[in-house]
């Protein structure tokens, strides 16, 4: 990506993203087994190479650390890498799970086996999990959720949606070939596939679309046990809930009430065979990655159509990703301890604390918040947890993942699902563990958890162009500094702002302040809504929370950069554009426009600087230039 550093000065006033990344974009090649190149993707690819090399040597018996969990991972990795055995077994390992679905006689039988199927993560339109109660995060609650559709979003089923029709054609064709490989006759295959897709289409209207799901707090719809039990006459939801948590829960939080209220229309004697076919197809597809290589490649056809990746991963790489996905925190700790030292962790920790201080000053001097609301906002910021690099200790759950080398890969994977799901269900009634990391240290990402009021920066993102000792302080603030402040800003976006300093869903705003904030959020929606990209128009409502976080993050990081000795404001904005550099398949761009809560990278790079006067000053941008935005349209929230 050397070309990426060549800035086209003549373009800076018209298109910051192209000025910084244009030369690289002209020649960059997307890896055949990936949908994107550049930015986050290149960092992830580099880590993939490092770990495949290290772990590959360990498979050969070289440099194996004296760590029991890592050794257990290597057993699983060995099973995943043994394609000679996998190819010889073909579809056989999946047959008993598929037969178990076909053996479901009727709705009563399905309900009797509900927990057994749930523990191995078998498909069910109604799914359950245990998570902190959003209104009291010291305690766990039982959540009733919905299972995603075959298609990315309910809108793909709408009449006239050409993408949806094309994807269903790809899905059907893939499934027909999988049924044939599994040894099922053509008549059975045609009937089962048709029923499964019809069932998916049947349940789609009752689900939320991606924009509705982006309104995170609306998942909190608590029902009393009695009211939850009455939602269906065909499903004994009360009995299901009691089986899952081994007691009678006082309440169940329903994420999508419309779906559960339609339970009798979704599940009844007339839809039973469609439901069973839908479960069968899900079970079939979910197994393919653990079977022979030709089945693995064929089973990934639909996901590649969604992402735009041109080829399946090579067997060695697929085995790496399969194994590390199960032991992600184990592998993450190995990576962090070897490649991310305590000095870097301390340095980034200091940068986070500095960004928090900048944010605190902003809240205290904010010109539209009342003193009452500002005081509560500062209290939330003061309570913010900061996790950098990697967790101090491995989640003890991983010690339960013991490989049975006498069994095949799929059987081990199913057993691990059972352990993981049982562990989740067993949390009910126990104190909430607030130390769990949701991402492993080798994942290139970061997050804010509103229920715990913490920000987390895994080690993998803490490298160039986001962060490097070889970059100027200003460039680092335009990279990781903006990411840090972005995550802090999530505590005060349209979703995060509804949680207090303890992570509880609680309104700490005065009515006037809340009304003003909602007006600013609406302005952010309007700033992005309808902006054109190569793949189509941006949905401002879908991406508003991330855009509020981007705006606050960039603005606060800029202030921190200006507080350093000899600040390089030009370098700050150039690196901001650099971190969003990405070349992507058109298919992936279209998918993300429809379902992703983040704006397209080109818009993230170009739109937010337009809200900041320093950008106009340092690049001498004036009316008539492409990067010009009228002063009255510039949005400042935090």
Coordinates of C-alpha atoms in Angstrom, one line a residue:
X1 CA 0.0 0.0 0.0
X2 CA 2.9 2.3 -0.6
X3 CA 1.0 4.3 -3.2
X4 CA -1.6 5.0 -0.6
X5 CA 0.7 7.6 1.0
X6 CA 1.0 9.7 -2.2
X7 CA -1.4 12.6 -1.7
X8 CA -2.9 14.4 -4.7
X9 CA -2.7 17.9 -3.5
X10 CA -4.9 19.2 -6.3
X11 CA -7.8 17.2 -5.1
X12 CA -7.7 18.1 -1.4
X13 CA -10.3 20.9 -1.7
X14 CA -12.7 18.8 -3.7
X15 CA -12.5 15.2 -2.4
X16 CA -10.3 14.4 0.6
X17 CA -10.8 10.7 0.3
X18 CA -9.7 10.5 -3.3
X19 CA -6.8 12.9 -2.7
X20 CA -5.4 10.7 0.0
X21 CA -6.3 7.2 -1.4
X22 CA -7.0 7.7 -5.1
X23 CA -3.6 6.5 -6.4
X24 CA -3.7 3.4 -4.3
X25 CA -7.3 2.7 -5.3
X26 CA -6.4 2.7 -9.0
X27 CA -4.0 -0.2 -8.7
X28 CA -5.2 -2.1 -5.5
X29 CA -6.3 -5.6 -6.0
X30 CA -8.9 -7.2 -3.8
X31 CA -7.8 -10.7 -2.7
X32 CA -9.9 -13.3 -4.5
X33 CA -11.1 -14.8 -1.2
X34 CA -12.0 -11.5 0.4
X35 CA -14.6 -8.9 -0.4
X36 CA -12.4 -5.9 0.5
X37 CA -8.8 -4.6 0.4
X38 CA -7.2 -1.7 2.4
X39 CA -7.6 -0.2 5.8
X40 CA -9.0 -2.6 8.4
X41 CA -8.8 -5.4 5.9
X42 CA -5.0 -5.1 5.3
X43 CA -4.3 -5.1 9.1
X44 CA -6.5 -8.2 9.4
X45 CA -4.8 -9.9 6.5
X46 CA -1.4 -9.2 8.1
X47 CA -2.4 -10.7 11.4
X48 CA -3.9 -13.7 9.6
X49 CA -0.5 -14.3 8.0
X50 CA 1.4 -13.9 11.2
X51 CA -0.9 -16.2 13.2
X52 CA -1.1 -18.8 10.4
X53 CA 2.6 -19.0 10.4
X54 CA 3.0 -19.2 14.1
X55 CA 0.2 -21.7 14.7
X56 CA 1.2 -23.7 11.6
X57 CA 4.6 -24.2 13.2
X58 CA 3.0 -25.3 16.4
X59 CA 0.9 -27.9 14.5
X60 CA 4.2 -29.3 13.4
X61 CA 5.4 -29.5 17.0
X62 CA 7.6 -26.4 16.9
X63 CA 7.7 -23.6 19.5
X64 CA 4.6 -24.8 21.3
X65 CA 4.0 -22.7 24.4
X66 CA 3.3 -24.4 27.7
X67 CA -0.3 -23.4 27.8
X68 CA -3.0 -26.0 28.2
X69 CA -5.7 -24.0 26.5
X70 CA -3.5 -23.3 23.5
X71 CA -2.6 -27.0 23.3
X72 CA -6.4 -27.8 23.3
X73 CA -6.8 -25.3 20.5
X74 CA -4.1 -27.0 18.5
X75 CA -6.0 -30.3 18.7
X76 CA -9.0 -28.7 17.3
X77 CA -6.9 -26.9 14.6
X78 CA -5.5 -30.3 13.7
X79 CA -8.9 -31.8 13.2
X80 CA -10.0 -28.8 11.1
X81 CA -6.8 -29.1 9.0
X82 CA -7.1 -32.8 8.4
X83 CA -8.9 -32.6 5.0
X84 CA -7.8 -36.1 4.1
X85 CA -10.2 -37.4 6.9
X86 CA -12.8 -34.7 6.2
X87 CA -12.9 -35.6 2.5
X88 CA -13.2 -39.3 3.2
X89 CA -16.1 -38.7 5.6
X90 CA -18.0 -36.5 3.1
X91 CA -21.5 -35.6 4.3
X92 CA -21.7 -38.5 6.8
X93 CA -20.9 -36.5 10.0
X94 CA -23.9 -34.3 9.4
X95 CA -26.4 -37.1 8.7
X96 CA -27.4 -37.7 12.4
X97 CA -28.2 -34.0 12.9
X98 CA -30.2 -33.9 9.7
X99 CA -32.0 -37.1 10.6
X100 CA -32.9 -35.6 14.0
X101 CA -34.7 -32.8 12.2
X102 CA -36.6 -35.1 9.9
X103 CA -37.6 -37.2 12.9
X104 CA -39.6 -34.3 14.4
X105 CA -43.2 -35.7 14.1
X106 CA -45.3 -32.7 14.9
X107 CA -45.4 -29.4 16.8
X108 CA -45.7 -31.1 20.2
X109 CA -42.6 -33.2 19.4
X110 CA -40.8 -30.1 18.2
X111 CA -41.6 -28.3 21.5
X112 CA -40.6 -31.3 23.6
X113 CA -37.2 -31.3 21.9
X114 CA -36.9 -27.5 22.1
X115 CA -34.1 -27.3 24.7
X116 CA -32.1 -30.2 23.1
X117 CA -32.2 -28.4 19.8
X118 CA -31.5 -25.0 21.4
X119 CA -28.4 -26.2 23.1
X120 CA -26.8 -27.2 19.8
X121 CA -27.9 -23.9 18.2
X122 CA -30.3 -25.6 15.8
X123 CA -32.5 -23.1 13.9
X124 CA -35.7 -21.9 15.5
X125 CA -37.7 -18.8 14.5
X126 CA -37.8 -18.0 18.3
X127 CA -34.4 -17.9 20.0
X128 CA -33.4 -17.2 23.5
X129 CA -30.3 -15.9 25.3
X130 CA -29.3 -14.6 28.7
X131 CA -27.8 -11.1 29.0
X132 CA -27.7 -8.3 31.5
X133 CA -31.1 -6.7 32.2
X134 CA -30.9 -3.4 30.4
X135 CA -32.7 -1.6 33.3
X136 CA -30.6 -3.3 36.0
X137 CA -27.3 -4.5 34.6
X138 CA -26.3 -6.1 37.9
X139 CA -28.7 -8.9 37.1
X140 CA -29.2 -11.2 34.1
X141 CA -32.5 -11.3 32.2
X142 CA -33.9 -13.9 29.8
X143 CA -34.3 -12.4 26.3
X144 CA -36.6 -13.7 23.6
X145 CA -35.1 -13.0 20.2
X146 CA -35.7 -13.9 16.5
X147 CA -33.5 -15.8 14.1
X148 CA -32.3 -14.0 11.0
X149 CA -33.7 -14.7 7.6
X150 CA -31.9 -16.4 4.8
X151 CA -31.8 -13.0 3.1
X152 CA -29.9 -10.1 4.7
X153 CA -33.1 -8.2 5.6
X154 CA -36.8 -8.4 5.3
X155 CA -36.8 -5.7 2.6
X156 CA -35.1 -8.1 0.2
X157 CA -38.4 -10.0 0.0
X158 CA -40.3 -6.9 -1.1
X159 CA -41.9 -7.0 -4.5
X160 CA -39.5 -5.6 -7.1
X161 CA -36.3 -6.1 -5.1
X162 CA -34.0 -7.4 -7.8
X163 CA -31.2 -8.2 -5.4
X164 CA -33.5 -10.4 -3.3
X165 CA -34.7 -12.3 -6.3
X166 CA -31.2 -12.9 -7.6
X167 CA -29.9 -14.0 -4.1
X168 CA -32.8 -16.5 -3.8
X169 CA -31.9 -18.0 -7.1
X170 CA -28.3 -18.4 -5.9
X171 CA -29.5 -19.9 -2.7
X172 CA -31.8 -22.4 -4.4
X173 CA -29.1 -23.5 -6.8
X174 CA -26.6 -24.0 -4.0
X175 CA -29.1 -26.0 -1.9
X176 CA -30.0 -28.3 -4.8
X177 CA -26.3 -29.2 -5.2
X178 CA -25.8 -29.7 -1.5
X179 CA -28.9 -32.0 -1.3
X180 CA -27.5 -34.0 -4.2
X181 CA -24.0 -34.3 -2.5
X182 CA -25.7 -35.4 0.7
X183 CA -27.5 -38.2 -1.1
X184 CA -31.1 -36.9 -1.1
X185 CA -33.2 -37.5 -4.2
X186 CA -34.3 -34.6 -6.4
X187 CA -38.0 -34.7 -5.4
X188 CA -37.2 -34.5 -1.7
X189 CA -34.7 -31.7 -2.4
X190 CA -37.1 -29.6 -4.5
X191 CA -40.0 -29.9 -1.9
X192 CA -37.8 -29.2 1.1
X193 CA -36.0 -26.2 -0.5
X194 CA -39.3 -24.7 -1.7
X195 CA -41.0 -25.1 1.7
X196 CA -38.0 -23.6 3.5
X197 CA -37.9 -20.5 1.4
X198 CA -41.6 -20.1 1.6
X199 CA -41.4 -20.2 5.4
X200 CA -38.6 -17.7 5.4
X201 CA -40.8 -15.4 3.2
X202 CA -43.8 -16.1 5.6
X203 CA -42.0 -14.9 8.7
X204 CA -40.2 -11.9 7.1
X205 CA -43.0 -9.3 7.4
X206 CA -43.1 -9.8 11.2
X207 CA -39.4 -9.1 11.7
X208 CA -37.8 -5.6 12.1
X209 CA -35.8 -4.3 9.2
X210 CA -32.2 -3.1 9.7
X211 CA -33.2 0.5 10.3
X212 CA -35.6 -0.5 13.1
X213 CA -32.9 -2.8 14.6
X214 CA -30.5 0.1 14.7
X215 CA -32.7 1.7 17.3
X216 CA -31.0 -0.4 20.0
X217 CA -33.0 0.5 23.0
X218 CA -36.3 -0.7 21.4
X219 CA -35.2 -4.3 22.0
X220 CA -36.1 -3.8 25.6
X221 CA -39.8 -4.9 25.9
X222 CA -40.2 -6.7 29.2
X223 CA -43.2 -9.1 29.5
X224 CA -44.3 -10.7 32.8
X225 CA -44.0 -14.4 32.8
X226 CA -47.8 -14.7 32.6
X227 CA -48.1 -12.3 29.7
X228 CA -45.3 -13.9 27.8
X229 CA -47.0 -17.3 28.3
X230 CA -50.1 -16.0 26.7
X231 CA -48.4 -14.8 23.4
X232 CA -49.2 -18.1 21.7
X233 CA -51.8 -20.9 21.9
X234 CA -49.7 -23.3 19.8
X235 CA -46.4 -22.8 21.6
X236 CA -46.1 -23.1 25.4
X237 CA -43.7 -20.2 25.7
X238 CA -43.9 -20.4 29.5
X239 CA -42.7 -24.0 29.5
X240 CA -39.9 -23.1 27.1
X241 CA -38.7 -20.3 29.3
X242 CA -38.7 -22.4 32.4
X243 CA -36.7 -25.2 30.7
X244 CA -34.1 -22.7 29.5
X245 CA -33.3 -21.0 32.9
X246 CA -34.4 -24.0 35.1
X247 CA -36.8 -21.8 37.1
X248 CA -39.8 -19.5 36.5
X249 CA -38.4 -16.1 35.4
X250 CA -40.3 -13.1 36.6
X251 CA -40.0 -11.5 33.2
X252 CA -38.8 -12.1 29.7
X253 CA -37.5 -9.3 27.5
X254 CA -38.9 -9.6 24.0
X255 CA -36.7 -7.9 21.3
X256 CA -39.3 -7.9 18.6
X257 CA -42.9 -8.0 20.1
X258 CA -44.6 -7.9 16.6
X259 CA -42.9 -11.2 15.8
X260 CA -43.9 -13.0 19.0
X261 CA -47.4 -11.6 18.8
X262 CA -47.7 -13.3 15.4
X263 CA -46.5 -16.7 16.9
X264 CA -49.8 -18.5 16.1
X265 CA -49.6 -17.3 12.4
X266 CA -45.9 -18.3 12.2
X267 CA -46.2 -21.7 13.9
X268 CA -49.3 -23.9 13.5
X269 CA -50.3 -27.2 12.0
X270 CA -50.6 -25.8 8.5
X271 CA -47.0 -24.3 8.6
X272 CA -45.4 -27.3 10.4
X273 CA -43.9 -28.9 7.4
X274 CA -42.5 -25.6 6.1
X275 CA -41.0 -25.0 9.5
X276 CA -39.4 -28.4 9.6
X277 CA -38.0 -27.9 6.1
X278 CA -36.6 -24.4 7.2
X279 CA -34.9 -26.0 10.2
X280 CA -33.5 -28.8 7.9
X281 CA -32.1 -26.3 5.4
X282 CA -30.5 -24.2 8.2
X283 CA -29.0 -27.4 9.7
X284 CA -27.6 -28.5 6.3
X285 CA -26.0 -25.1 5.6
X286 CA -24.6 -24.7 9.1
X287 CA -22.8 -28.0 8.8
X288 CA -21.0 -27.5 5.5
X289 CA -18.0 -25.6 6.8
X290 CA -17.1 -28.7 9.0
X291 CA -17.3 -31.3 6.2
X292 CA -15.3 -32.2 3.1
X293 CA -13.6 -29.5 1.2
X294 CA -15.9 -29.7 -1.8
X295 CA -18.9 -29.3 0.5
X296 CA -17.2 -26.5 2.3
X297 CA -16.6 -24.6 -0.9
X298 CA -20.1 -25.3 -2.3
X299 CA -21.7 -24.3 1.0
X300 CA -20.1 -20.9 0.9
X301 CA -21.6 -20.0 -2.5
X302 CA -24.4 -17.9 -1.0
X303 CA -22.2 -16.0 1.4
X304 CA -19.8 -15.2 -1.4
X305 CA -22.7 -13.9 -3.5
X306 CA -23.5 -11.6 -0.6
X307 CA -20.0 -10.4 0.0
X308 CA -18.7 -10.3 -3.6
X309 CA -15.7 -12.5 -2.8
X310 CA -14.7 -14.3 -6.0
X311 CA -13.2 -17.4 -4.5
X312 CA -13.5 -19.6 -1.5
X313 CA -10.6 -19.6 1.0
X314 CA -8.0 -22.2 0.4
X315 CA -8.4 -25.2 2.7
X316 CA -5.5 -24.2 5.0
X317 CA -6.9 -20.7 5.6
X318 CA -10.5 -22.0 6.1
X319 CA -9.2 -24.4 8.8
X320 CA -7.4 -21.5 10.5
X321 CA -10.5 -19.4 10.6
X322 CA -12.7 -22.2 11.7
X323 CA -10.5 -23.2 14.6
X324 CA -9.6 -19.7 15.8
X325 CA -13.3 -18.7 15.8
X326 CA -14.0 -21.2 18.5
X327 CA -10.8 -20.5 20.6
X328 CA -10.8 -16.8 19.7
X329 CA -9.8 -15.4 23.1
X330 CA -7.1 -18.1 23.5
X331 CA -5.5 -17.1 20.2
X332 CA -6.1 -13.4 21.0
X333 CA -4.1 -13.7 24.2
X334 CA -1.3 -15.5 22.4
X335 CA -1.1 -12.7 19.8
X336 CA -1.3 -9.9 22.4
X337 CA 1.4 -11.3 24.7
X338 CA 3.8 -11.9 21.8
X339 CA 3.1 -8.8 19.6
X340 CA 1.7 -6.2 21.8
X341 CA 3.8 -5.4 24.8
X342 CA 3.0 -3.7 28.1
X343 CA 4.7 -0.4 27.0
X344 CA 2.4 0.0 24.0
X345 CA -0.6 -0.9 26.2
X346 CA 0.4 1.8 28.7
X347 CA 1.0 4.4 25.9
X348 CA -2.4 3.8 24.4
X349 CA -4.0 3.8 27.9
X350 CA -2.5 7.2 28.4
X351 CA -3.9 8.4 25.1
X352 CA -7.4 7.1 26.0
X353 CA -7.2 9.0 29.3
X354 CA -6.3 12.2 27.5
X355 CA -9.2 11.8 25.1
X356 CA -11.5 11.3 28.1
X357 CA -10.2 14.5 29.6
X358 CA -10.9 16.4 26.4
X359 CA -14.4 15.0 26.3
X360 CA -15.0 15.9 29.9
X361 CA -13.9 19.5 29.2
X362 CA -16.3 19.6 26.3
X363 CA -19.2 18.4 28.4
X364 CA -18.5 20.9 31.1
X365 CA -18.3 23.8 28.7
X366 CA -21.1 22.7 26.3
X367 CA -23.2 25.7 25.3
X368 CA -26.5 23.9 25.0
X369 CA -26.6 21.4 27.9
X370 CA -28.1 22.5 31.1
X371 CA -25.9 22.3 34.2
X372 CA -28.1 19.5 35.5
X373 CA -27.7 17.3 32.4
X374 CA -24.0 18.2 32.0
X375 CA -23.3 17.1 35.5
X376 CA -24.9 13.7 34.9
X377 CA -23.0 13.4 31.6
X378 CA -19.7 14.0 33.3
X379 CA -20.6 11.4 36.0
X380 CA -21.1 8.9 33.2
X381 CA -17.8 9.8 31.7
X382 CA -16.0 9.5 35.0
X383 CA -17.4 6.0 35.4
X384 CA -16.4 4.9 31.9
X385 CA -14.4 1.7 31.9
X386 CA -11.3 1.5 29.7
X387 CA -10.0 -1.8 28.4
X388 CA -6.9 -1.7 26.2
X389 CA -5.1 -4.5 24.4
X390 CA -6.2 -7.7 26.0
X391 CA -8.1 -9.0 29.0
X392 CA -6.1 -9.7 32.2
X393 CA -7.4 -13.3 32.4
X394 CA -8.9 -15.8 30.0
X395 CA -12.6 -16.5 30.4
X396 CA -12.8 -19.9 32.3
X397 CA -15.3 -21.1 29.7
X398 CA -12.5 -22.0 27.4
X399 CA -11.2 -24.6 29.8
X400 CA -14.4 -26.6 29.1
X401 CA -13.5 -26.8 25.4
X402 CA -11.8 -30.2 25.5
X403 CA -11.3 -31.9 22.1
X404 CA -12.4 -35.5 21.8
X405 CA -9.9 -36.8 19.1
X406 CA -11.9 -40.0 18.6
X407 CA -14.8 -37.9 17.2
X408 CA -15.0 -35.9 14.0
X409 CA -14.7 -32.2 13.6
X410 CA -18.5 -31.5 13.4
X411 CA -19.2 -33.6 16.5
X412 CA -16.6 -31.6 18.5
X413 CA -18.0 -28.3 17.1
X414 CA -21.6 -29.3 18.1
X415 CA -20.4 -30.2 21.6
X416 CA -18.7 -26.9 22.0
X417 CA -21.9 -25.1 20.9
X418 CA -23.7 -27.1 23.6
X419 CA -21.1 -26.0 26.2
X420 CA -21.3 -22.3 25.2
X421 CA -25.1 -22.1 25.1
X422 CA -25.5 -24.0 28.3
X423 CA -23.0 -21.6 29.9
X424 CA -25.1 -18.7 28.7
X425 CA -28.4 -20.1 30.0
X426 CA -26.7 -21.0 33.3
X427 CA -25.8 -17.3 33.9
X428 CA -29.4 -16.6 34.8
X429 CA -29.7 -15.9 38.5
X430 CA -26.0 -15.4 39.0
X431 CA -24.1 -12.0 39.4
X432 CA -23.3 -10.3 36.1
X433 CA -19.7 -10.8 35.0
X434 CA -18.6 -7.4 33.7
X435 CA -15.1 -8.5 32.8
X436 CA -15.9 -10.5 29.7
X437 CA -14.4 -9.2 26.5
X438 CA -16.7 -9.4 23.4
X439 CA -13.8 -9.3 21.0
X440 CA -10.5 -11.1 21.0
X441 CA -7.2 -9.2 21.0
X442 CA -6.3 -10.1 17.4
X443 CA -9.5 -8.6 16.0
X444 CA -9.1 -5.3 14.2
X445 CA -11.9 -3.4 15.8
X446 CA -13.1 -1.5 18.9
X447 CA -16.4 -1.2 20.7
X448 CA -18.5 0.6 23.4
X449 CA -20.8 -1.6 25.6
X450 CA -23.6 0.6 26.8
X451 CA -24.8 -1.9 29.5
X452 CA -21.3 -1.9 31.1
X453 CA -20.4 1.7 30.1
X454 CA -16.9 0.5 28.9
X455 CA -14.8 1.1 25.8
X456 CA -12.6 -1.7 24.5
X457 CA -9.6 -1.4 22.1
X458 CA -8.2 -4.9 21.1
X459 CA -4.5 -4.9 20.5
X460 CA -4.9 -5.6 16.7
X461 CA -6.2 -2.1 15.9
X462 CA -3.3 -0.4 17.7
X463 CA -1.0 -0.4 14.7
X464 CA -0.4 1.8 11.6
X465 CA -2.2 3.7 10.1
X466 CA -4.3 4.0 13.3
X467 CA -1.3 4.2 15.6
X468 CA 2.5 4.1 15.3
X469 CA 5.4 5.6 17.0
X470 CA 6.7 6.4 13.5
X471 CA 3.7 8.7 12.9
X472 CA 3.4 12.2 14.3
X473 CA 1.2 12.7 17.3
X474 CA -1.2 14.5 15.1
X475 CA -1.4 11.6 12.7
X476 CA -2.0 9.2 15.6
X477 CA -4.8 11.5 16.8
X478 CA -6.3 11.5 13.3
X479 CA -6.2 7.7 13.5
X480 CA -6.5 5.9 16.8
X481 CA -7.3 9.1 18.6
X482 CA -10.4 9.6 16.5
X483 CA -11.3 5.9 17.0
X484 CA -10.9 6.2 20.8
X485 CA -13.1 9.4 20.9
X486 CA -15.6 7.7 18.5
X487 CA -16.1 4.9 21.1
X488 CA -16.4 7.4 23.9
X489 CA -19.0 9.3 21.8
X490 CA -21.1 6.2 21.6
X491 CA -21.9 6.8 25.3
X492 CA -23.6 9.9 24.1
X493 CA -25.1 8.9 20.8
X494 CA -28.8 8.5 20.1
X495 CA -28.7 5.0 21.7
X496 CA -25.9 5.2 24.3
X497 CA -27.2 8.5 25.7
X498 CA -30.2 6.6 27.0
X499 CA -28.0 4.6 29.5
X500 CA -26.7 6.0 32.7
X501 CA -23.2 5.7 34.3
X502 CA -24.0 2.2 35.6
X503 CA -25.1 1.0 32.2
X504 CA -28.8 1.0 33.0
X505 CA -31.4 2.2 30.6
X506 CA -32.4 5.4 32.3
X507 CA -33.4 8.9 31.2
X508 CA -30.9 11.3 32.8
X509 CA -31.8 14.2 30.5
X510 CA -34.0 17.2 31.2
X511 CA -36.9 17.4 28.7
X512 CA -35.4 20.5 27.0
X513 CA -31.9 19.1 26.6
X514 CA -33.3 15.8 25.2
X515 CA -35.4 17.7 22.7
X516 CA -32.4 19.7 21.6
X517 CA -30.2 16.6 21.3
X518 CA -32.9 14.8 19.2
X519 CA -33.0 17.8 16.9
X520 CA -29.2 17.6 16.4
X521 CA -29.5 13.9 15.8
X522 CA -32.1 14.6 13.1
X523 CA -29.7 17.1 11.5
X524 CA -27.1 14.4 11.4
X525 CA -29.6 12.0 9.7
X526 CA -30.4 14.7 7.1
X527 CA -26.7 15.4 6.5
X528 CA -26.1 11.9 5.3
X529 CA -29.5 10.8 4.0
X530 CA -29.6 10.4 0.2
X531 CA -25.9 11.0 -0.3
X532 CA -24.9 9.1 -3.4
X533 CA -22.3 6.3 -3.5
X534 CA -21.2 3.9 -6.2
X535 CA -23.7 1.3 -4.8
X536 CA -26.6 3.6 -4.2
X537 CA -28.0 6.1 -1.7
X538 CA -27.1 6.3 2.0
X539 CA -29.9 5.8 4.6
X540 CA -29.3 8.6 7.1
X541 CA -31.5 7.0 9.8
X542 CA -29.7 3.6 9.6
X543 CA -26.3 5.2 10.2
X544 CA -27.1 8.0 12.6
X545 CA -25.6 6.5 15.8
X546 CA -22.2 5.8 14.1
X547 CA -22.2 9.2 12.5
X548 CA -22.8 10.9 15.8
X549 CA -19.9 8.9 17.2
X550 CA -17.7 9.8 14.2
X551 CA -18.5 13.5 14.5
X552 CA -17.8 13.6 18.2
X553 CA -14.7 11.4 17.8
X554 CA -13.1 13.5 15.1
X555 CA -13.9 16.8 16.8
X556 CA -12.5 15.7 20.2
X557 CA -9.4 14.1 18.6
X558 CA -8.7 17.3 16.8
X559 CA -8.8 19.3 20.0
X560 CA -6.4 16.8 21.6
X561 CA -4.0 17.1 18.6
X562 CA -4.1 20.9 18.8
X563 CA -3.0 20.6 22.4
X564 CA 0.2 18.8 21.5
X565 CA 3.5 20.6 20.8
X566 CA 3.8 21.7 17.1
X567 CA 0.5 20.2 15.9
X568 CA 0.2 19.1 12.3
X569 CA -3.5 19.7 11.5
X570 CA -3.0 18.8 7.9
X571 CA -1.5 15.5 8.9
X572 CA -4.3 14.9 11.2
X573 CA -7.0 15.1 8.5
X574 CA -4.9 13.2 6.0
X575 CA -4.6 10.3 8.4
X576 CA -8.3 10.4 9.1
X577 CA -9.0 9.9 5.4
X578 CA -6.3 7.2 5.3
X579 CA -7.8 5.0 7.9
X580 CA -11.0 4.7 5.9
X581 CA -9.3 3.7 2.7
X582 CA -11.0 0.6 1.3
X583 CA -11.6 -1.1 -2.0
X584 CA -14.7 -3.3 -2.0
X585 CA -16.8 -5.4 -4.3
X586 CA -20.0 -3.7 -5.5
X587 CA -22.0 -6.6 -4.0
X588 CA -20.6 -5.9 -0.6
X589 CA -21.2 -2.2 -0.9
X590 CA -24.8 -2.8 -1.7
X591 CA -25.2 -5.2 1.2
X592 CA -23.7 -2.8 3.7
X593 CA -25.9 0.1 2.4
X594 CA -28.9 -2.0 3.2
X595 CA -28.0 -3.4 6.6
X596 CA -24.9 -1.7 8.1
X597 CA -25.2 0.9 10.8
X598 CA -21.9 2.5 9.6
X599 CA -21.9 4.9 6.7
X600 CA -19.8 4.0 3.6
X601 CA -16.1 4.7 4.1
X602 CA -15.9 7.4 1.5
X603 CA -18.6 9.3 3.3
X604 CA -17.1 8.8 6.7
X605 CA -13.8 10.2 5.4
X606 CA -15.3 13.2 3.5
X607 CA -18.4 14.4 5.3
X608 CA -17.2 14.7 9.0
X609 CA -14.3 17.1 8.2
X610 CA -16.7 19.4 6.5
X611 CA -18.3 20.1 9.9
X612 CA -15.0 21.5 11.3
X613 CA -13.6 25.0 10.7
X614 CA -10.0 23.8 11.1
X615 CA -10.4 21.7 7.9
X616 CA -11.4 24.8 5.9
X617 CA -8.5 26.8 7.3
X618 CA -5.7 24.3 6.8
X619 CA -6.7 23.3 3.2
X620 CA -7.9 26.8 2.3
X621 CA -11.4 25.4 1.2
X622 CA -13.9 28.0 0.0
X623 CA -17.4 28.1 -1.5
X624 CA -17.4 26.4 -4.8
X625 CA -14.9 23.7 -3.7
X626 CA -16.2 20.1 -3.5
X627 CA -15.4 19.9 0.2
X628 CA -17.3 23.1 1.0
X629 CA -20.4 23.0 3.2
X630 CA -22.3 26.1 4.1
X631 CA -21.6 27.2 7.7
X632 CA -25.3 26.9 8.7
X633 CA -25.4 23.2 7.6
X634 CA -22.3 22.2 9.7
X635 CA -23.3 20.0 12.6
X636 CA -21.7 20.2 16.0
X637 CA -23.1 17.9 18.7
X638 CA -20.2 17.1 21.1

